[in-house]
XYZ file of C-alpha atoms in Angstrom:
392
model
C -71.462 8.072 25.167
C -67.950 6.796 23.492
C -65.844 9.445 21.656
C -66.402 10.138 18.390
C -64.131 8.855 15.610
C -61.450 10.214 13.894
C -62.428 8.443 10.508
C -65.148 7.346 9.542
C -66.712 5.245 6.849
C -70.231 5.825 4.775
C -71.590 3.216 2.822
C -74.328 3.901 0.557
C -76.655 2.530 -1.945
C -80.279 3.403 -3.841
C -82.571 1.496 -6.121
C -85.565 2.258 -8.077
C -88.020 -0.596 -9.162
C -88.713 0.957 -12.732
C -85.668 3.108 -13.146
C -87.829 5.483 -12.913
C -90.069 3.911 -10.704
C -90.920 3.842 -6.633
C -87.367 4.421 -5.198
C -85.481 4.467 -1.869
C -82.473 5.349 -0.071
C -79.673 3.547 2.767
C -76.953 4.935 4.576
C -74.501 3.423 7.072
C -72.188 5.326 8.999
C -69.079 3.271 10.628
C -65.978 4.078 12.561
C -63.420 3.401 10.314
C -61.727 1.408 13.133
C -63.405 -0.366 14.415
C -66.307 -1.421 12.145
C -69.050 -0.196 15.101
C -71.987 1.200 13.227
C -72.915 4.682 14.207
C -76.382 5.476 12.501
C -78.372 4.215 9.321
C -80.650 6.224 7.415
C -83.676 4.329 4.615
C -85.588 6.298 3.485
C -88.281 5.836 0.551
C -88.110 9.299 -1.862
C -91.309 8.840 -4.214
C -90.946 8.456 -7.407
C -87.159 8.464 -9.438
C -84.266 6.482 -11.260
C -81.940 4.906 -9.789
C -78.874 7.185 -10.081
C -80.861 9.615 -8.540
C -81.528 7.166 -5.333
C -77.880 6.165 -5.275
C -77.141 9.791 -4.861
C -79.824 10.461 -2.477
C -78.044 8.098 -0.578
C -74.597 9.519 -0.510
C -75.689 12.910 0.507
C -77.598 10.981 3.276
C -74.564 9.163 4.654
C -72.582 12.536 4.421
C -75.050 14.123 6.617
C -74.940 11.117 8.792
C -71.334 11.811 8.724
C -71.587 15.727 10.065
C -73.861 15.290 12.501
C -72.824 12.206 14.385
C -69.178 12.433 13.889
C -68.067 16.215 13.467
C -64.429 16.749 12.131
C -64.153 13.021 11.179
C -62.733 11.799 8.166
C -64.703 10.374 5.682
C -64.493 7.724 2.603
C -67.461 6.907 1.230
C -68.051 3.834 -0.428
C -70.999 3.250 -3.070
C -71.359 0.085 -5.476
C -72.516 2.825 -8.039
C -69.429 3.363 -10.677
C -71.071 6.181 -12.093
C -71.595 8.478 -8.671
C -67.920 7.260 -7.233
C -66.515 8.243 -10.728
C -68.604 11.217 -11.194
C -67.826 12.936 -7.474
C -63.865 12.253 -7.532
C -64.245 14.493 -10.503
C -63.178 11.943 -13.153
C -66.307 11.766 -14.556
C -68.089 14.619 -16.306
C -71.731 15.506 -15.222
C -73.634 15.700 -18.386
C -77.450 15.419 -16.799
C -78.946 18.439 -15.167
C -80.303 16.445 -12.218
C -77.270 14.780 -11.507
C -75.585 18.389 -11.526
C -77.796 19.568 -9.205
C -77.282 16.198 -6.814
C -73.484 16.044 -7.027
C -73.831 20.329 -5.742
C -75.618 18.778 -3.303
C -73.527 16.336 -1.998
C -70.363 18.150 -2.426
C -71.416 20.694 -0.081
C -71.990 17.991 2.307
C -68.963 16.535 2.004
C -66.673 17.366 4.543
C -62.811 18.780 2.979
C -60.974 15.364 1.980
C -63.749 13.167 1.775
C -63.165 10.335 -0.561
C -65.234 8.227 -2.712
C -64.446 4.128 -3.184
C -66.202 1.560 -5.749
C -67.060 -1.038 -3.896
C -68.944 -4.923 -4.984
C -72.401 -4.724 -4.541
C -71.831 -7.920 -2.334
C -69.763 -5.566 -0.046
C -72.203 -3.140 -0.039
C -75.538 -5.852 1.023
C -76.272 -3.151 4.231
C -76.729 -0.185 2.679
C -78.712 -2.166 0.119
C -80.666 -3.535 2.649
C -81.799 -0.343 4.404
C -82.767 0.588 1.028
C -84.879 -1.955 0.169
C -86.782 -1.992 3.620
C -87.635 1.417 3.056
C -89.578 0.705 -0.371
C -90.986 -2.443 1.344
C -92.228 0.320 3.784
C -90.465 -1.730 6.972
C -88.612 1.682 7.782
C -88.354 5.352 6.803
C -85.442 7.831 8.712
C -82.384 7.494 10.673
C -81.671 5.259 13.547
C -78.809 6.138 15.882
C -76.273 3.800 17.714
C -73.190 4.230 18.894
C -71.749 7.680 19.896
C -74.955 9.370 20.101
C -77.291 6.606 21.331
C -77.118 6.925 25.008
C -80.791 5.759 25.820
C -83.281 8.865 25.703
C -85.005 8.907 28.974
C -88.010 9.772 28.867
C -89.165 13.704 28.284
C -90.466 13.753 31.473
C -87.583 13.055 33.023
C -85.635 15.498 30.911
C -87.567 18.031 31.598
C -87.537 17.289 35.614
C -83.859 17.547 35.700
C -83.424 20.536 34.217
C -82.241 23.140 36.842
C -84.657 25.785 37.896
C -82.701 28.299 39.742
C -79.749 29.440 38.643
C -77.487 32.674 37.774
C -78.424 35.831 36.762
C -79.887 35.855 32.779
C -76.461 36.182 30.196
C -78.369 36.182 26.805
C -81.450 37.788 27.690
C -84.096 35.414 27.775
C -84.761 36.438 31.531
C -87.019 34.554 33.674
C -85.479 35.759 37.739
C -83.485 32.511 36.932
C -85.677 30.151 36.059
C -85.216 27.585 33.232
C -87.547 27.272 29.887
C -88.256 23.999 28.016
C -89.256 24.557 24.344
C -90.717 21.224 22.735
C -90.249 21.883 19.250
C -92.234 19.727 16.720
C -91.794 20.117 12.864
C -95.368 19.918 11.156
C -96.264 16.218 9.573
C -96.314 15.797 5.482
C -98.049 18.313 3.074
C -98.235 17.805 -0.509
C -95.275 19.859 -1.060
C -93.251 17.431 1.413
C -93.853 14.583 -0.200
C -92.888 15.709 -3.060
C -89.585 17.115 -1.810
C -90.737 20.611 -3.146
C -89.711 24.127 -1.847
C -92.810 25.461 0.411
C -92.422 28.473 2.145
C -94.502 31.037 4.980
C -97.734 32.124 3.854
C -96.792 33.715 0.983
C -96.564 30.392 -1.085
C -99.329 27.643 -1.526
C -99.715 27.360 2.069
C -100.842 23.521 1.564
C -102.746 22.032 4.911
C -101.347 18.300 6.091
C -102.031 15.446 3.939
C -103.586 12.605 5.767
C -100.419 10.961 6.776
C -99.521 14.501 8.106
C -102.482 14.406 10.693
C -101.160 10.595 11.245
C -97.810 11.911 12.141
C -98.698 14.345 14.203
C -101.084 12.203 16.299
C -98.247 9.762 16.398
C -96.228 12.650 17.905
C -99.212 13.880 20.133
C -99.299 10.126 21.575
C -95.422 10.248 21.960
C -95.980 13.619 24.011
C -98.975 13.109 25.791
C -97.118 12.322 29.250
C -95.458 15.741 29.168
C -99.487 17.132 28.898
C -99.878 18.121 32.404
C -96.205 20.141 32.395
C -96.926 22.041 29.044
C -97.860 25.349 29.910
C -98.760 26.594 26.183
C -98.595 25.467 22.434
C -96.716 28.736 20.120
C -97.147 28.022 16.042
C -96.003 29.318 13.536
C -99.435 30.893 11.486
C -98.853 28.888 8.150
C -101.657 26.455 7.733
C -99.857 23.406 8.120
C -98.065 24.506 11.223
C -101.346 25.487 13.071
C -103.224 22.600 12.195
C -100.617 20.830 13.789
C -100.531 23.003 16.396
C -104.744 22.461 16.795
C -104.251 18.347 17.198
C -101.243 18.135 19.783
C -103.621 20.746 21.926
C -106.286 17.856 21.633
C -103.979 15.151 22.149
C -102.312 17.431 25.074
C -106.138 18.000 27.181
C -106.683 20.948 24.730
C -103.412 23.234 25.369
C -104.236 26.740 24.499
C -102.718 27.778 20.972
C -101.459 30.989 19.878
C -99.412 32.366 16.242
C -96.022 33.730 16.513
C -95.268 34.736 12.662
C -91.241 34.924 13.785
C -91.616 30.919 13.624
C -93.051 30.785 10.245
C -91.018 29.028 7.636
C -88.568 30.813 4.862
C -90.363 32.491 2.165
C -88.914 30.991 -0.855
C -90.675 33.791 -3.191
C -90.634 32.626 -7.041
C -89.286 29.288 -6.218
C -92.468 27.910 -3.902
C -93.908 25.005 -4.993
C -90.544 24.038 -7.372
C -88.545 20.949 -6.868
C -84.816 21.871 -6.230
C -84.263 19.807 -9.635
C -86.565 22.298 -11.306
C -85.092 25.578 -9.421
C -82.160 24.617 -10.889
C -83.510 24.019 -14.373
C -85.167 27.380 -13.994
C -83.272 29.436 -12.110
C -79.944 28.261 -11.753
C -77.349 31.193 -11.581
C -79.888 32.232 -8.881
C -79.915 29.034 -6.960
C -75.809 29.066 -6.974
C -75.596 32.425 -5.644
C -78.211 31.239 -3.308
C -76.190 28.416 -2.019
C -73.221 30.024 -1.616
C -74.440 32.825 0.831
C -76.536 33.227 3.659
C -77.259 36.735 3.160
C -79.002 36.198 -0.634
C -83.019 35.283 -1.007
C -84.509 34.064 -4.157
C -86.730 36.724 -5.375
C -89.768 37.510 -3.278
C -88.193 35.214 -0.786
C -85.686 35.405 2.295
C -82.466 35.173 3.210
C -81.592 32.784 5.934
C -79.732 35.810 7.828
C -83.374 37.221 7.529
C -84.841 34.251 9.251
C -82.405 34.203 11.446
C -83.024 37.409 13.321
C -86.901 36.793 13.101
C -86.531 33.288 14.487
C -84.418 34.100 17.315
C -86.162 37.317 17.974
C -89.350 35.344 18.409
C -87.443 32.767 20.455
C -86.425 35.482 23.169
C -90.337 36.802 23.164
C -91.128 33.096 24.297
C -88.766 32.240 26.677
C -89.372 35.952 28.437
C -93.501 35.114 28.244
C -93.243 31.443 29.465
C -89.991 31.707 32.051
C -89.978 28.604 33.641
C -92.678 26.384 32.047
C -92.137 24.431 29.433
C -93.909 25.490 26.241
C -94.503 22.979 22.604
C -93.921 24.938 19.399
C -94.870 23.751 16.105
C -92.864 25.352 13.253
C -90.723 24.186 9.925
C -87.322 23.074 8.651
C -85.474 26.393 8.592
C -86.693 27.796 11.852
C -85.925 24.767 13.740
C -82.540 24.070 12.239
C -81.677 28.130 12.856
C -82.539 27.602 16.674
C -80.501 24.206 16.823
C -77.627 25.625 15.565
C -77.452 28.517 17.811
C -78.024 26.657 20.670
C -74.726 24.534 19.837
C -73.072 27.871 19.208
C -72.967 26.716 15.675
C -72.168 29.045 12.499
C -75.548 29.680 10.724
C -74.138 27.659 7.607
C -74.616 24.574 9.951
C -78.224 24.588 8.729
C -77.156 22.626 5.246
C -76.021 20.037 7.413
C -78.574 18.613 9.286
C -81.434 16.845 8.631
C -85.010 17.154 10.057
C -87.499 14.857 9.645
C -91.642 15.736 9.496
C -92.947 15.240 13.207
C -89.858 15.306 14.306
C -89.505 16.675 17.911
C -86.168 18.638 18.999
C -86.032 19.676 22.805
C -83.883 22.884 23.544
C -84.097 24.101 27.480
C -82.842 28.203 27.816
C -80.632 28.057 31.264
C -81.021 31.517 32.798
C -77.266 32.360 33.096
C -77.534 31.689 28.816
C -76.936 28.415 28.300
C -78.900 26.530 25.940
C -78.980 22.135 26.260
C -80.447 20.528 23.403
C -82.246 17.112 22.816
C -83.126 15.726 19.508
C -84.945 12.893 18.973
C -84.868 12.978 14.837
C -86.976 10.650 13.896
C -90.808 9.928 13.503
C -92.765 8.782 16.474
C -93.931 6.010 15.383
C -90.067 4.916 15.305
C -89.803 6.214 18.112
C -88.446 2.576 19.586
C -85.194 3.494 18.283
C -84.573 6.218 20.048
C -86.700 6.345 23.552
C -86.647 4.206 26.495
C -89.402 1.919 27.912
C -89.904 4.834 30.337
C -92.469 6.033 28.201
């Protein structure tokens, strides 16, 4: 693994083939030095205009930015006049989506981040991740560089993860013994497709779309050498989180399931089913005081300090009950970006700053003296080529 840069560059782009019309994002991420590309993100986003896909794309490569190269310094360069001009703060925001979008990004944006017009002939990667992604040749982030040591396979991680070891620190227990929790986000709902807010059970509660089941097959297939290590499957209780719970046990030589509602996703209250675009168009003063505080829920909804202390309350119940083994859990966004961040020891806030996509499988092994080691393999299975080894 080579040390991450001090500056680095992001080069997006976004298209739409109607304006509005089926559109799609790409994202570079480069050391500023030395040219080496770090990650790329392309990623198809339904139906939209293309302003909206260019800055889909910049808040992409500014994600790319925080999680692969922390601290770094970041120009971003886009052949979009309109989103360079808009986010140095030249340009006044006049549309309410854009508004919304350039919030978005800016809190992504690391301090001293600048923004550079580019030709659209120097801009032909970005460009190209985007159009692969409406051609349907891709979809999600591939990692190089700093954070592409080859993932061996699970197996192997999970056989080299020490056993016996000090006394417990933190509390999840276990007469020293280590705990491997294989977390998989649920596959595509209605609601995910649509990039709309869907909360716990006291929303919609939509069950997984076909390509939902197909991603979490593709995932079952991806973990099905781990099948004769996994000692339980824990899901969350919302529908789409159990039925992906129910195929992995098939795919896993029928796992027993059980609910643990401290996994469930965010409840979201009044805004369930809304696009963020529409939250903001409806409940904007809301929304803002939402984003700028972890302690605030919408109404009927959560706060993510709420989710928090269910989330890792419910983590310490399964570590204590399955010291040792290694146990799959099938759960959402928030949850699994809450126990990610505290197992870097990261503030809460780190949650707007990563990026989890559905099927997605994030490994996170509890060391007894209270360590935590974390694995994340952010992409969907059937990508899975560009992240795991031929081990599998």
């Amino acid at each position: 693994m080579t040390e991450t840069p001090s500056k680095v560059v992001v080069e997006a782009d976004g298209g739409s083939r109607g304006n509005p019309g089926p559109a799609a994002y790409g994202a570079v991420l480069k050391d500023a030095a030395t040219g080496e590309v770090l990650a790329e993100d392309g990623t198809a986003i339904g139906t939209a205009s293309n302003n909206v896909a260019e800055y889909r794309g910049l808040i992409a490569g500014l994600l790319l930015a925080a999680e692969h190269a922390p601290g770094a310094v970041v120009e971003a360069r886009l052949d979009s006049k309109l989103v360079v001009e808009q986010m140095s703060g030249r340009w006044k925001i006049k549309h309410p989506d854009m508004q919304v979008l350039a919030r978005e990004a800016g809190a992504a944006a690391p301090r001293g981040t600048t923004y550079t017009w580019v030709p659209r002939a120097e801009n032909a990667h970005a460009d190209r991740l985007a159009n692969e992604a409406l051609d349907g040749e891709r979809d999600g982030v591939t990692v190089h560089g700093i954070d592409a040591e080859p993932a061996d396979s699970l197996i192997e991680e999970v056989e080299e993860s020490p056993r016996k070891t000090t006394p417990p620190a933190r509390g999840w227990g276990g007469e020293g013994e280590s705990t491997t929790v294989v977390i998989v986000r649920h596959g595509v709902t209605k609601h995910t497709s649509a990039k709309r807010f869907s909360g716990g059970l006291g929303g919609d509660n939509p069950p997984l779309s076909d390509e939902g089941r197909e991603q979490i097959r593709a995932a079952g297939d991806w973990l099905a050498p781990l099948a004769a290590r996994v000692d339980a499957i824990v899901s969350s209780p919302v529908r789409r989180t159990r039925e992906s719970a129910d195929l992995l046990s098939d795919l896993l030589g029928g796992v027993e399931v059980s609910d643990e509602p401290g996994f469930a996703e965010m409840e979201f209250g009044h805004w369930d089913g809304l696009t963020f675009a529409e939250v903001a168009e409806q409940h904007g003063d809301e929304l803002s005081t939402w984003l700028g505080s972890l302690d605030v829920a919408p109404t009927g909804g959560e706060s993510f300090t709420v989710v928090q202390q269910r989330v890792l309350a419910a983590r310490d119940r399964l570590v204590a009950e399955h010291a040792g083994r290694t146990v799959v859990v099938t759960s959402h966004v928030t949850p699994i970006k809450t126990l990610v961040a505290d197992a870097l020891q990261a503030p809460l806030d780190a949650v707007f700053r990563m990026e989890l996509s559905p099927a997605s499988v994030s490994v996170i092994t509890y060391h007894a003296d209270g360590r935590a080691s974390l694995r994340l393999f952010n992409a969907l299975p059937p990508a899975r080529d560009a992240f795991a080894s031929s081990a599998w």
